[in-house]
Coordinates of C-alpha atoms in Angstrom, one line a residue:
Chain A
M1 CA -2.6 -18.3 -6.4
L2 CA -1.9 -17.4 -10.0
I3 CA -5.4 -18.3 -11.1
Y4 CA -6.7 -15.8 -8.6
L5 CA -4.4 -13.2 -9.9
R6 CA -5.4 -13.9 -13.5
L7 CA -9.1 -14.0 -12.6
G8 CA -8.7 -10.8 -10.6
W9 CA -6.9 -9.0 -13.3
R10 CA -9.4 -10.0 -16.0
N11 CA -12.4 -9.3 -13.9
L12 CA -11.1 -5.8 -13.3
W13 CA -11.0 -5.2 -17.1
L14 CA -14.5 -6.6 -17.6
H15 CA -15.6 -3.0 -17.1
P16 CA -12.6 -1.1 -18.5
W17 CA -14.1 2.3 -18.1
R18 CA -15.0 1.7 -14.4
S19 CA -11.6 0.3 -13.5
A20 CA -9.8 2.9 -15.6
L21 CA -11.6 5.8 -13.7
T22 CA -10.8 4.2 -10.4
S23 CA -7.2 3.7 -11.4
V24 CA -6.9 7.3 -12.6
A25 CA -8.4 8.5 -9.4
L26 CA -5.9 6.4 -7.5
A27 CA -3.0 7.4 -9.7
I28 CA -3.8 11.1 -9.3
G29 CA -4.1 10.7 -5.5
I30 CA -0.8 8.7 -5.2
A31 CA 1.0 11.1 -7.6
A32 CA -0.2 14.1 -5.5
L33 CA 0.9 12.5 -2.4
I34 CA 4.3 11.6 -3.8
F35 CA 4.9 15.2 -5.0
L36 CA 3.6 16.7 -1.8
T37 CA 5.8 14.3 0.3
A38 CA 8.8 15.0 -1.8
L39 CA 8.2 18.8 -1.7
N40 CA 7.9 18.6 2.0
E41 CA 11.0 16.4 2.3
G42 CA 12.9 18.8 0.0
W43 CA 12.2 22.0 1.9
M44 CA 12.6 20.3 5.3
Q45 CA 16.0 19.1 4.2
Q46 CA 16.8 22.7 3.2
V47 CA 15.3 24.0 6.6
K48 CA 17.3 21.5 8.8
G49 CA 20.5 21.8 6.7
N50 CA 20.4 25.7 6.5
F51 CA 19.4 26.0 10.2
A52 CA 22.2 23.7 11.3
L53 CA 24.8 25.3 9.1
T54 CA 23.7 28.9 9.4
L55 CA 25.4 29.1 12.8
T56 CA 24.9 26.1 15.0
G57 CA 26.8 23.5 13.1
H58 CA 25.7 19.9 13.2
V59 CA 27.2 19.2 16.5
Q60 CA 28.7 21.4 19.3
I61 CA 31.1 20.3 22.0
H62 CA 31.4 22.4 25.1
A63 CA 33.0 22.1 28.5
R64 CA 30.6 20.6 30.9
G65 CA 28.1 23.2 32.1
F66 CA 28.6 25.9 29.4
E67 CA 25.2 25.3 27.7
Q68 CA 23.5 26.2 31.0
S69 CA 25.7 29.0 32.2
H70 CA 27.1 30.6 29.0
R71 CA 30.0 31.9 31.2
L72 CA 33.5 32.2 30.0
A73 CA 34.5 30.5 33.3
D74 CA 33.0 27.3 31.7
S75 CA 35.0 27.5 28.6
I76 CA 37.3 24.9 27.1
R77 CA 40.9 25.9 28.1
H78 CA 43.0 23.6 26.0
P79 CA 41.0 22.5 22.9
D80 CA 43.8 21.1 20.7
A81 CA 43.7 17.5 21.9
V82 CA 40.0 17.0 21.6
I83 CA 40.1 18.8 18.1
D84 CA 42.8 16.3 17.0
Y85 CA 40.6 13.5 18.2
L86 CA 37.4 15.0 16.4
R87 CA 39.2 15.4 13.1
K88 CA 40.0 11.7 13.0
Q89 CA 36.4 10.7 13.2
A90 CA 35.1 9.3 9.9
G91 CA 31.8 11.1 10.0
V92 CA 33.3 14.6 10.6
M93 CA 33.9 16.8 7.7
E94 CA 35.1 20.0 9.4
V95 CA 35.9 21.1 13.0
A96 CA 35.9 24.8 14.0
Q97 CA 36.6 26.6 17.3
R98 CA 34.6 29.6 18.4
L99 CA 34.6 32.0 21.3
R100 CA 31.1 33.2 22.1
V101 CA 30.2 35.9 24.5
S102 CA 27.3 38.4 24.8
G103 CA 28.3 42.1 24.9
L104 CA 27.7 45.6 23.8
A105 CA 28.5 47.3 20.5
S106 CA 29.0 50.9 20.4
S107 CA 29.7 53.5 17.7
A108 CA 29.8 57.2 17.7
E109 CA 26.1 57.5 17.0
G110 CA 24.6 54.5 18.9
N111 CA 24.9 51.2 20.7
G112 CA 23.2 47.9 21.0
G113 CA 23.4 44.4 22.5
A114 CA 25.5 42.0 20.5
Y115 CA 26.2 38.3 20.2
I116 CA 30.0 38.4 19.7
Y117 CA 31.6 35.4 17.9
G118 CA 35.2 34.9 17.6
V119 CA 35.8 32.6 14.7
E120 CA 38.6 31.0 12.6
P121 CA 38.1 32.9 9.4
E122 CA 39.1 30.2 6.9
V123 CA 37.7 27.2 8.9
E124 CA 34.4 29.0 9.5
R125 CA 34.0 29.7 5.9
R126 CA 34.1 25.9 5.2
L127 CA 31.9 25.0 8.2
S128 CA 29.0 27.4 8.3
R129 CA 26.9 29.5 5.8
L130 CA 27.9 32.8 7.5
A131 CA 30.3 33.7 4.7
E132 CA 27.4 33.2 2.2
M133 CA 25.4 35.9 4.0
L134 CA 27.9 38.7 3.4
S135 CA 25.8 41.5 1.8
A136 CA 28.5 44.1 1.7
G137 CA 32.2 44.2 2.2
A138 CA 34.5 41.2 2.6
W139 CA 34.8 38.2 4.8
L140 CA 37.4 38.2 7.7
S141 CA 40.9 38.0 6.3
P142 CA 43.1 35.0 7.2
R143 CA 45.5 37.1 9.2
G144 CA 42.8 38.5 11.5
G145 CA 43.4 41.8 13.3
H146 CA 40.8 44.3 14.3
E147 CA 38.2 43.3 11.6
L148 CA 34.5 43.1 12.4
L149 CA 31.5 41.6 10.6
L150 CA 28.2 43.0 11.7
G151 CA 24.6 42.0 11.1
D152 CA 23.0 44.6 8.8
G153 CA 20.4 45.4 11.4
L154 CA 22.8 46.0 14.0
A155 CA 24.9 48.2 11.7
D156 CA 21.7 50.3 11.0
R157 CA 21.2 50.7 14.8
L158 CA 24.8 51.8 15.3
H159 CA 24.5 53.9 12.1
V160 CA 27.9 52.5 10.8
A161 CA 29.0 51.5 7.5
L162 CA 32.0 49.7 5.9
G163 CA 35.2 51.0 7.4
D164 CA 33.6 52.6 10.4
K165 CA 34.9 52.1 13.8
V166 CA 32.9 50.1 16.5
V167 CA 33.8 49.3 20.0
L168 CA 32.9 46.0 21.5
M169 CA 32.6 45.5 25.2
A170 CA 32.1 42.2 27.1
S171 CA 33.0 40.4 30.5
M172 CA 36.3 38.5 30.6
R173 CA 36.6 35.2 32.3
N174 CA 37.4 36.8 35.6
G175 CA 34.3 39.1 35.4
E176 CA 36.0 42.3 34.6
I177 CA 34.9 44.3 31.6
A178 CA 37.1 44.7 28.7
S179 CA 36.5 46.6 25.5
E180 CA 38.3 46.6 22.1
V181 CA 38.2 48.7 18.9
F182 CA 37.2 47.1 15.6
W183 CA 36.6 48.3 12.1
V184 CA 33.7 47.1 10.0
R185 CA 34.9 45.0 7.2
G186 CA 31.7 43.4 6.1
L187 CA 27.9 43.4 6.7
L188 CA 25.8 40.2 6.9
H189 CA 22.2 39.7 5.8
S190 CA 20.5 36.3 6.6
G191 CA 16.9 37.1 7.0
V192 CA 17.2 35.6 10.5
L193 CA 16.5 38.3 13.2
D194 CA 19.0 37.0 15.7
I195 CA 21.7 37.2 13.2
D196 CA 20.9 40.4 11.4
D197 CA 20.1 42.4 14.5
S198 CA 22.7 41.1 16.9
M199 CA 25.6 39.4 15.2
A200 CA 29.1 40.7 15.6
I201 CA 31.9 38.4 14.3
V202 CA 35.6 39.0 14.9
P203 CA 38.8 36.9 14.3
L204 CA 39.1 34.2 17.1
G205 CA 42.7 35.1 17.8
M206 CA 41.8 38.7 18.4
A207 CA 38.7 37.8 20.6
Q208 CA 40.9 35.4 22.7
H209 CA 43.5 38.2 23.2
W210 CA 41.0 40.9 24.0
L211 CA 39.1 38.7 26.5
G212 CA 42.2 37.2 28.0
M213 CA 41.3 33.6 27.1
G214 CA 44.7 32.4 26.0
E215 CA 43.9 29.6 23.7
G216 CA 40.6 28.9 25.3
V217 CA 37.3 28.8 23.4
T218 CA 33.7 28.2 24.3
D219 CA 32.5 25.9 21.4
I220 CA 34.0 23.3 19.2
V221 CA 31.7 23.1 16.2
L222 CA 31.5 20.1 13.9
R223 CA 30.1 19.7 10.3
A224 CA 29.2 16.2 9.6
R225 CA 29.7 14.6 6.2
D226 CA 26.2 13.3 6.3
A227 CA 23.4 15.4 8.0
E228 CA 21.3 12.2 8.5
A229 CA 24.1 10.6 10.3
V230 CA 24.3 13.3 12.9
P231 CA 22.3 11.3 15.6
A232 CA 24.7 8.4 15.3
L233 CA 27.8 10.7 15.4
V234 CA 26.4 12.3 18.6
R235 CA 25.8 8.9 20.1
H236 CA 29.4 7.9 19.2
L237 CA 31.0 11.0 20.6
R238 CA 28.9 10.8 23.9
Q239 CA 30.3 7.3 24.3
H240 CA 33.9 8.3 23.8
L241 CA 34.1 11.7 25.4
D242 CA 34.2 11.9 29.2
P243 CA 30.7 13.1 30.2
G244 CA 32.2 14.7 33.3
T245 CA 34.3 17.1 31.2
W246 CA 32.3 17.4 27.9
E247 CA 28.9 18.1 26.7
V248 CA 28.0 16.9 23.2
L249 CA 24.9 18.5 21.6
S250 CA 23.3 18.1 18.2
W251 CA 21.9 21.1 16.4
S252 CA 18.4 20.0 17.4
D253 CA 19.4 19.7 21.1
I254 CA 20.6 23.2 21.1
D255 CA 17.6 24.6 19.3
P256 CA 14.7 22.2 18.7
M257 CA 12.7 24.7 16.5
A258 CA 13.7 23.3 13.1
Q259 CA 13.2 19.7 14.2
Q260 CA 9.8 20.6 15.5
W261 CA 9.0 22.1 12.1
A262 CA 10.2 19.0 10.4
D263 CA 8.2 16.9 12.8
F264 CA 5.1 19.1 12.2
A265 CA 5.4 18.9 8.5
D266 CA 5.8 15.1 8.7
A267 CA 2.7 14.9 10.8
Y268 CA 0.8 17.2 8.3
T269 CA 1.9 14.9 5.5
W270 CA 0.4 11.9 7.4
V271 CA -2.9 13.7 7.8
V272 CA -3.0 14.5 4.1
L273 CA -2.0 11.0 3.3
L274 CA -4.8 9.5 5.5
I275 CA -7.4 11.9 3.9
V276 CA -6.3 11.1 0.2
I277 CA -6.1 7.4 0.9
L278 CA -9.6 7.4 2.5
V279 CA -11.2 9.3 -0.3
V280 CA -9.5 7.1 -3.0
L281 CA -10.3 3.9 -1.1
A282 CA -14.0 4.8 -0.9
E283 CA -13.9 4.8 -4.7
V284 CA -12.2 1.4 -4.6
L285 CA -14.7 0.0 -2.3
N286 CA -17.5 1.4 -4.5
T287 CA -15.9 -0.3 -7.6
M288 CA -15.5 -3.6 -5.9
L289 CA -19.0 -3.6 -4.3
M290 CA -20.5 -2.9 -7.8
G291 CA -18.4 -5.8 -9.2
L292 CA -19.5 -8.1 -6.4
H293 CA -23.1 -7.2 -7.0
E294 CA -22.8 -8.1 -10.7
R295 CA -21.0 -11.3 -10.2
V296 CA -23.1 -12.9 -7.4
R297 CA -24.0 -15.8 -9.7
E298 CA -20.4 -16.3 -10.8
F299 CA -19.3 -16.5 -7.1
G300 CA -22.1 -19.1 -6.6
L301 CA -20.9 -21.1 -9.6
M302 CA -17.3 -21.1 -8.2
A303 CA -18.6 -22.2 -4.8
A304 CA -20.7 -25.0 -6.5
L305 CA -17.5 -26.1 -8.4
G306 CA -15.7 -26.5 -5.1
V307 CA -14.0 -23.2 -4.4
R308 CA -14.0 -22.7 -0.6
A309 CA -15.2 -19.6 1.2
R310 CA -11.8 -18.5 2.1
Q311 CA -10.6 -18.9 -1.4
L312 CA -13.3 -16.5 -2.6
F313 CA -12.4 -14.2 0.2
V314 CA -8.8 -14.2 -1.0
M315 CA -9.7 -13.8 -4.6
V316 CA -11.7 -10.7 -4.1
L317 CA -9.1 -9.3 -1.8
W318 CA -6.5 -9.9 -4.6
E319 CA -8.7 -8.0 -7.0
T320 CA -8.8 -5.0 -4.7
V321 CA -5.0 -5.1 -4.2
L322 CA -4.4 -5.5 -8.0
L323 CA -6.6 -2.5 -8.6
V324 CA -4.7 -0.4 -6.0
L325 CA -1.3 -1.7 -7.2
F326 CA -2.1 -0.8 -10.8
G327 CA -3.4 2.7 -10.0
G328 CA -0.7 3.1 -7.3
T329 CA 2.1 2.2 -9.7
I330 CA 0.9 4.6 -12.2
G331 CA 0.7 7.3 -9.6
L332 CA 4.2 6.4 -8.3
L333 CA 5.6 6.8 -11.8
L334 CA 3.7 10.0 -12.5
G335 CA 4.6 11.5 -9.1
G336 CA 8.2 10.2 -9.5
A337 CA 8.5 11.9 -12.9
L338 CA 7.1 15.3 -11.5
V339 CA 9.7 15.0 -8.6
W340 CA 12.5 14.2 -10.9
W341 CA 11.7 17.1 -13.2
Y342 CA 11.2 19.6 -10.5
G343 CA 14.2 18.3 -8.6
L344 CA 16.2 19.2 -11.6
V345 CA 14.8 22.7 -12.4
G346 CA 13.5 23.6 -8.8
I347 CA 10.3 25.4 -7.9
D348 CA 11.0 29.1 -7.9
L349 CA 9.2 30.8 -5.0
S350 CA 11.5 33.8 -4.8
R351 CA 8.4 36.1 -4.5
F352 CA 8.2 34.7 -0.9
A353 CA 11.9 35.0 -0.2
V354 CA 11.6 37.3 2.7
A355 CA 9.3 35.0 4.6
F356 CA 11.3 32.0 3.5
S357 CA 14.7 33.3 4.7
F358 CA 13.0 33.8 8.1
M359 CA 12.4 30.1 8.1
Y360 CA 15.9 29.2 6.9
M361 CA 14.3 28.3 3.5
E362 CA 15.9 29.1 0.1
P363 CA 13.7 30.7 -2.6
V364 CA 14.1 27.7 -4.9
I365 CA 12.9 24.4 -3.6
H366 CA 14.1 21.1 -5.0
P367 CA 11.6 18.2 -4.2
A368 CA 13.4 15.1 -2.9
L369 CA 11.9 11.7 -2.9
T370 CA 13.2 9.0 -0.4
V371 CA 12.5 5.2 -0.6
E372 CA 11.0 5.6 2.8
S373 CA 8.4 8.1 1.6
C374 CA 7.4 5.9 -1.4
A375 CA 7.2 2.8 0.8
R376 CA 5.0 4.8 3.3
I377 CA 2.6 6.0 0.6
L378 CA 2.4 2.7 -1.2
G379 CA 2.2 0.8 2.1
A380 CA -0.7 3.0 3.3
A381 CA -2.5 2.5 -0.1
L382 CA -2.1 -1.2 0.1
C383 CA -3.2 -1.3 3.7
G384 CA -6.2 0.7 2.7
A385 CA -6.9 -1.6 -0.2
L386 CA -6.9 -4.5 2.2
V387 CA -9.2 -2.7 4.5
A388 CA -11.5 -1.6 1.6
G389 CA -11.4 -5.1 0.1
V390 CA -12.5 -6.8 3.4
L391 CA -16.2 -5.9 3.0
P392 CA -16.7 -7.2 -0.6
A393 CA -14.4 -10.2 0.1
W394 CA -16.4 -11.1 3.2
R395 CA -19.7 -10.7 1.4
A396 CA -18.5 -13.0 -1.5
A397 CA -17.2 -15.5 1.0
R398 CA -20.6 -15.6 2.9
L399 CA -22.7 -16.2 -0.3
E400 CA -24.7 -19.5 -0.1
P401 CA -24.1 -21.2 -3.5
V402 CA -27.8 -22.1 -3.8
E403 CA -28.9 -18.6 -3.2
A404 CA -26.2 -17.0 -5.4
L405 CA -27.0 -19.5 -8.3
R406 CA -30.5 -18.1 -8.3
E407 CA -29.3 -14.6 -9.1
W408 CA -29.7 -13.6 -12.7
Chain B
M1 CA -23.1 -50.4 -6.2
A2 CA -25.4 -47.5 -5.1
M3 CA -24.1 -44.0 -6.1
I4 CA -27.0 -42.2 -4.3
E5 CA -28.7 -43.3 -1.1
A6 CA -31.4 -40.8 0.0
E7 CA -33.6 -41.6 2.9
H8 CA -36.6 -39.7 4.1
L9 CA -35.3 -36.4 3.0
R10 CA -37.4 -33.5 4.1
K11 CA -36.9 -29.8 3.4
H12 CA -39.2 -26.9 3.8
Y13 CA -39.0 -23.2 3.0
R14 CA -40.8 -20.2 4.5
S15 CA -42.7 -18.1 1.9
G16 CA -44.1 -15.1 3.9
D17 CA -46.2 -16.7 6.6
A18 CA -46.6 -20.0 4.6
R19 CA -44.5 -23.1 5.1
V20 CA -43.7 -24.6 1.8
M21 CA -42.7 -28.3 1.9
A22 CA -40.1 -28.5 -1.0
L23 CA -39.2 -32.2 -0.2
D24 CA -41.4 -34.4 1.8
D25 CA -40.1 -37.9 2.7
V26 CA -38.0 -38.5 -0.4
C27 CA -36.4 -41.9 -0.6
L28 CA -34.3 -42.6 -3.6
T29 CA -31.6 -45.1 -4.5
I30 CA -29.6 -44.6 -7.7
E31 CA -26.9 -47.1 -9.0
A32 CA -23.6 -46.0 -10.4
G33 CA -23.6 -45.4 -14.1
A34 CA -27.4 -44.5 -14.3
F35 CA -28.7 -41.8 -16.4
V36 CA -31.6 -40.4 -14.3
V37 CA -34.1 -37.6 -15.2
L38 CA -35.9 -35.9 -12.4
A39 CA -39.1 -34.7 -14.0
G40 CA -42.0 -32.7 -12.8
R41 CA -43.7 -29.2 -13.0
S42 CA -42.1 -26.1 -11.7
G43 CA -42.2 -26.2 -7.9
S44 CA -42.3 -30.0 -7.7
G45 CA -39.0 -30.2 -5.8
K46 CA -36.7 -31.5 -8.5
T47 CA -34.2 -28.6 -8.2
T48 CA -34.3 -28.8 -4.4
L49 CA -33.5 -32.5 -4.6
L50 CA -30.7 -31.8 -7.1
N51 CA -29.3 -29.1 -4.8
M52 CA -29.3 -31.7 -2.0
L53 CA -27.5 -34.3 -4.2
G54 CA -25.0 -31.6 -5.1
A55 CA -24.1 -30.8 -1.5
L56 CA -25.2 -27.2 -2.2
D57 CA -28.1 -27.4 0.3
R58 CA -29.0 -29.5 3.4
P59 CA -32.1 -31.3 4.2
D60 CA -34.1 -30.6 7.4
A61 CA -34.2 -34.3 8.1
G62 CA -33.2 -37.6 6.6
A63 CA -30.0 -39.2 5.5
L64 CA -28.0 -38.8 2.3
R65 CA -25.0 -40.7 1.1
I66 CA -23.3 -40.0 -2.3
A67 CA -20.6 -42.5 -3.4
G68 CA -20.4 -43.7 0.1
H69 CA -19.9 -40.2 1.7
D70 CA -22.4 -39.1 4.4
L71 CA -23.2 -35.5 3.2
L72 CA -25.0 -34.6 6.4
A73 CA -21.8 -35.1 8.5
M74 CA -19.9 -32.6 6.5
N75 CA -19.2 -28.9 7.3
A76 CA -19.2 -26.2 4.5
D77 CA -15.5 -26.7 3.7
E78 CA -15.9 -30.4 3.5
R79 CA -18.9 -30.0 1.3
A80 CA -16.9 -27.8 -1.0
A81 CA -14.1 -30.3 -1.2
F82 CA -16.6 -33.1 -1.8
R83 CA -18.1 -31.1 -4.7
L84 CA -14.7 -30.5 -6.1
H85 CA -13.6 -34.1 -6.0
H86 CA -16.7 -36.0 -6.6
L87 CA -19.2 -34.0 -8.6
G88 CA -19.8 -32.2 -11.8
F89 CA -22.4 -29.5 -12.5
V90 CA -24.2 -28.3 -15.6
F91 CA -26.6 -25.4 -14.8
Q92 CA -29.3 -24.0 -16.8
A93 CA -27.3 -21.0 -17.9
Y94 CA -24.4 -18.8 -17.0
N95 CA -22.4 -21.9 -16.4
L96 CA -19.0 -20.5 -17.2
I97 CA -16.6 -18.0 -15.7
R98 CA -16.9 -15.1 -18.2
V99 CA -13.3 -13.9 -18.0
L100 CA -11.9 -17.4 -18.7
S101 CA -11.6 -19.0 -22.2
A102 CA -13.4 -22.4 -22.9
R103 CA -10.0 -24.2 -22.3
E104 CA -9.4 -22.3 -19.0
N105 CA -12.9 -22.9 -17.8
V106 CA -12.5 -26.6 -18.3
A107 CA -9.1 -26.5 -16.8
Y108 CA -10.2 -24.4 -13.8
V109 CA -11.7 -27.4 -11.8
L110 CA -8.6 -29.4 -12.6
Q111 CA -6.4 -26.7 -11.3
L112 CA -8.5 -26.5 -8.1
R113 CA -7.7 -30.2 -7.7
G114 CA -4.0 -29.4 -8.0
M115 CA -3.3 -30.9 -11.4
G116 CA -0.2 -29.5 -13.2
R117 CA -0.4 -26.9 -16.0
R118 CA 0.5 -29.0 -18.9
E119 CA -1.6 -32.0 -17.9
R120 CA -4.8 -29.9 -17.2
L121 CA -4.6 -28.0 -20.4
S122 CA -4.1 -31.1 -22.3
L123 CA -7.0 -32.8 -20.7
A124 CA -9.1 -29.6 -21.2
D125 CA -8.3 -29.7 -24.9
H126 CA -9.2 -33.4 -25.0
W127 CA -12.6 -32.9 -23.4
L128 CA -13.4 -29.9 -25.7
A129 CA -12.7 -32.0 -28.6
E130 CA -14.9 -34.7 -27.1
V131 CA -17.9 -32.3 -27.1
G132 CA -17.0 -30.9 -30.5
L133 CA -15.5 -27.6 -29.5
A134 CA -11.8 -28.1 -30.2
E135 CA -11.6 -25.0 -32.4
F136 CA -13.4 -22.9 -29.8
A137 CA -10.9 -23.5 -27.0
D138 CA -9.6 -19.9 -26.9
R139 CA -13.0 -18.3 -27.0
R140 CA -14.6 -16.6 -24.0
P141 CA -18.2 -17.4 -23.1
D142 CA -19.5 -14.3 -24.6
Q143 CA -18.0 -15.4 -28.0
M144 CA -20.0 -18.7 -28.0
S145 CA -23.6 -19.6 -28.4
G146 CA -25.7 -20.9 -25.5
G147 CA -25.4 -24.5 -26.8
Q148 CA -21.7 -24.1 -27.2
Q149 CA -21.4 -22.9 -23.6
Q150 CA -23.5 -25.7 -22.3
R151 CA -21.1 -28.1 -24.1
V152 CA -18.2 -26.5 -22.5
A153 CA -20.0 -27.0 -19.1
V154 CA -20.4 -30.6 -19.9
A155 CA -16.8 -30.9 -20.8
R156 CA -15.8 -29.2 -17.5
A157 CA -18.1 -31.5 -15.6
L158 CA -16.6 -34.7 -17.0
A159 CA -13.0 -33.5 -17.3
A160 CA -12.3 -34.2 -13.7
K161 CA -13.8 -37.7 -13.9
P162 CA -16.5 -37.1 -11.1
D163 CA -18.5 -39.9 -9.7
L164 CA -21.7 -38.0 -10.4
V165 CA -22.8 -35.2 -12.8
L166 CA -25.8 -33.2 -11.9
A167 CA -27.6 -31.1 -14.5
D168 CA -30.4 -28.6 -13.7
E169 CA -32.5 -27.8 -16.8
P170 CA -29.6 -27.9 -19.1
T171 CA -31.6 -27.4 -22.2
A172 CA -33.9 -24.8 -20.9
N173 CA -32.3 -21.9 -22.8
L174 CA -31.5 -23.9 -25.9
D175 CA -33.4 -24.4 -29.0
S176 CA -34.8 -27.9 -29.5
H177 CA -32.2 -29.0 -32.0
T178 CA -29.2 -27.8 -29.9
G179 CA -31.0 -29.2 -26.8
A180 CA -31.2 -32.7 -28.4
E181 CA -27.6 -32.6 -29.4
L182 CA -26.6 -31.8 -25.8
I183 CA -28.7 -34.6 -24.4
D184 CA -27.3 -37.0 -27.1
L185 CA -23.8 -36.0 -26.0
M186 CA -24.5 -36.5 -22.2
R187 CA -26.1 -39.8 -23.0
H188 CA -23.2 -40.9 -25.1
L189 CA -20.7 -39.9 -22.4
N190 CA -22.7 -41.7 -19.8
E191 CA -22.6 -44.9 -21.8
R192 CA -18.9 -44.6 -22.7
E193 CA -17.5 -43.2 -19.4
G194 CA -19.9 -44.9 -17.1
T195 CA -20.4 -41.6 -15.1
T196 CA -23.7 -41.3 -13.3
F197 CA -25.9 -38.5 -14.6
V198 CA -28.8 -37.0 -12.7
I199 CA -30.7 -34.4 -14.7
A200 CA -33.6 -32.1 -13.5
S201 CA -35.8 -31.2 -16.5
H202 CA -39.3 -30.8 -17.7
D203 CA -38.1 -30.9 -21.3
P204 CA -39.9 -33.9 -23.0
A205 CA -36.8 -34.6 -25.1
V206 CA -34.7 -35.0 -22.0
I207 CA -37.4 -37.1 -20.3
A208 CA -37.5 -39.3 -23.3
S209 CA -33.7 -40.0 -23.0
A210 CA -33.9 -41.2 -19.4
R211 CA -33.0 -44.6 -18.5
M212 CA -34.5 -44.0 -15.1
L213 CA -37.2 -41.5 -14.8
V214 CA -38.1 -40.0 -11.4
T215 CA -41.3 -38.0 -11.4
M216 CA -41.9 -35.5 -8.6
Q217 CA -44.9 -33.7 -7.4
D218 CA -45.4 -31.4 -4.4
G219 CA -42.0 -32.4 -3.1
R220 CA -42.7 -36.1 -3.2
I221 CA -41.6 -38.8 -5.7
V222 CA -44.8 -40.0 -7.3
S223 CA -43.3 -42.5 -9.8
L224 CA -40.1 -44.1 -10.5
E225 CA -39.7 -45.7 -13.8
E226 CA -36.7 -47.9 -14.9
R227 CA -36.4 -48.1 -18.7

């Protein structure tokens, strides 16, 4: 095998310019793919992370039926025991309770529909990104009270500002309508329409009291230590929590949009990968066929000396693999260096910040390279090399020694 | 003991609509240790016969045994293995693998035979010294003259101790002095090693060196002269 590697390597450099040009084309292609994949991975991590932690959390646990009905009658009446259990799970970083209800927000000058969330102020600050979206005023105080955070779009519709009074109205568990007065303590701006135009956040204790929920909540929300481990965490919880009582949902179960974006971006990367590999491998095939044409007599000589057809086949295939490995390794190093640098400094796309915030993206993207991505690109290049190498290898193996030795 | 037993070999080629008889009922027996020259004008059939003896081509009819092996019963892989283990070749030109040094070219066949690195490199150096090229061991073919390349080819052919060395016009691209040196070398090695040589040539110097001269014309052996 070593002799074929040595022969292959030296044969490649018989025409250094030709091999160098092919290697450069390969390296640029692979480097571009590495960078594109890392960019995609970086912003998809952002999108998925931001999407999950903006509001949904990594995992939500409801009483059976709540996800379908969204009625307070399907709430969790005594959450303490299950919260204690969840806090003991290794993959869980934070556990928060919420009371969620649709209602109406009214001020002296207007009214509008609202998603009303009762949250634990300090726990929520650690679990979600809601506190980071504060554009004016302050986050809910630990002691609670009649404090209200409003999405800035909703505040505009109500014509209210910090310190103004707002009345929230919603159905109680028993179906009766209840209202409560709150004072605006802060305004939120996320770039996400559902939050900015509809969100009203109040302290959990106040919401429970107002809506007659006792200690009842609608959601127990988890933040996982590792976002990639969420599927495993969900499987584990589904195995250990009674499915007749609880429903355990991951962020992508609750709203598959971000996951679908990620899947689409992944599919898009595969298409680009395929196109680049095809173009580059056409170049490799051309190089190998030119080499074959020039070396017909040499292959005839080797066959005459006793090299078997399949050994010639393997030798030419090795040459192709070596060429791709050489160019691919340079491309991997080049692409890796670009990813490393831009991973540190980030790519500033703040001029597109409005559009980005709508898609849960941040204005600065940090490309992120995974071993899986590198393996996928190099694997695809090598598979392509084997495919591109088959034709010249097959031709070399089929040469009749007598005919080949007549070539000059 | 007969090294080569060829009986009624026939081979034809198509050239356009014409049917060219390259070998026509060739019968030939060559003893082990012989130094044979196949002579004849271009197109006489000597290279075709050499290709048959070298298991590079198959006759349309006849029987052929080399060193006791029936070549016509072998498939392509078996013929390749036979060439590797029993034959050595010296061609007219472009004999060497251009990306390998002289030493590596000689050692290549030994490696194909499965010989260990140290042993094959040592043997390669020995045979390069035998053909007077010890100091050229690290040179690649494009750094050597045509005569030197042919001597490397001789060293490669003999290093594996083949039963039979076949040479096709080995002096055709050499000046007369270098050609004479090469023939002297092959003749010397034939006498010393006892290896059978069959050389196809129309070079008078080569023909003069033959211990057995087989003259061909129109695909037939027209004379066979023992000297």
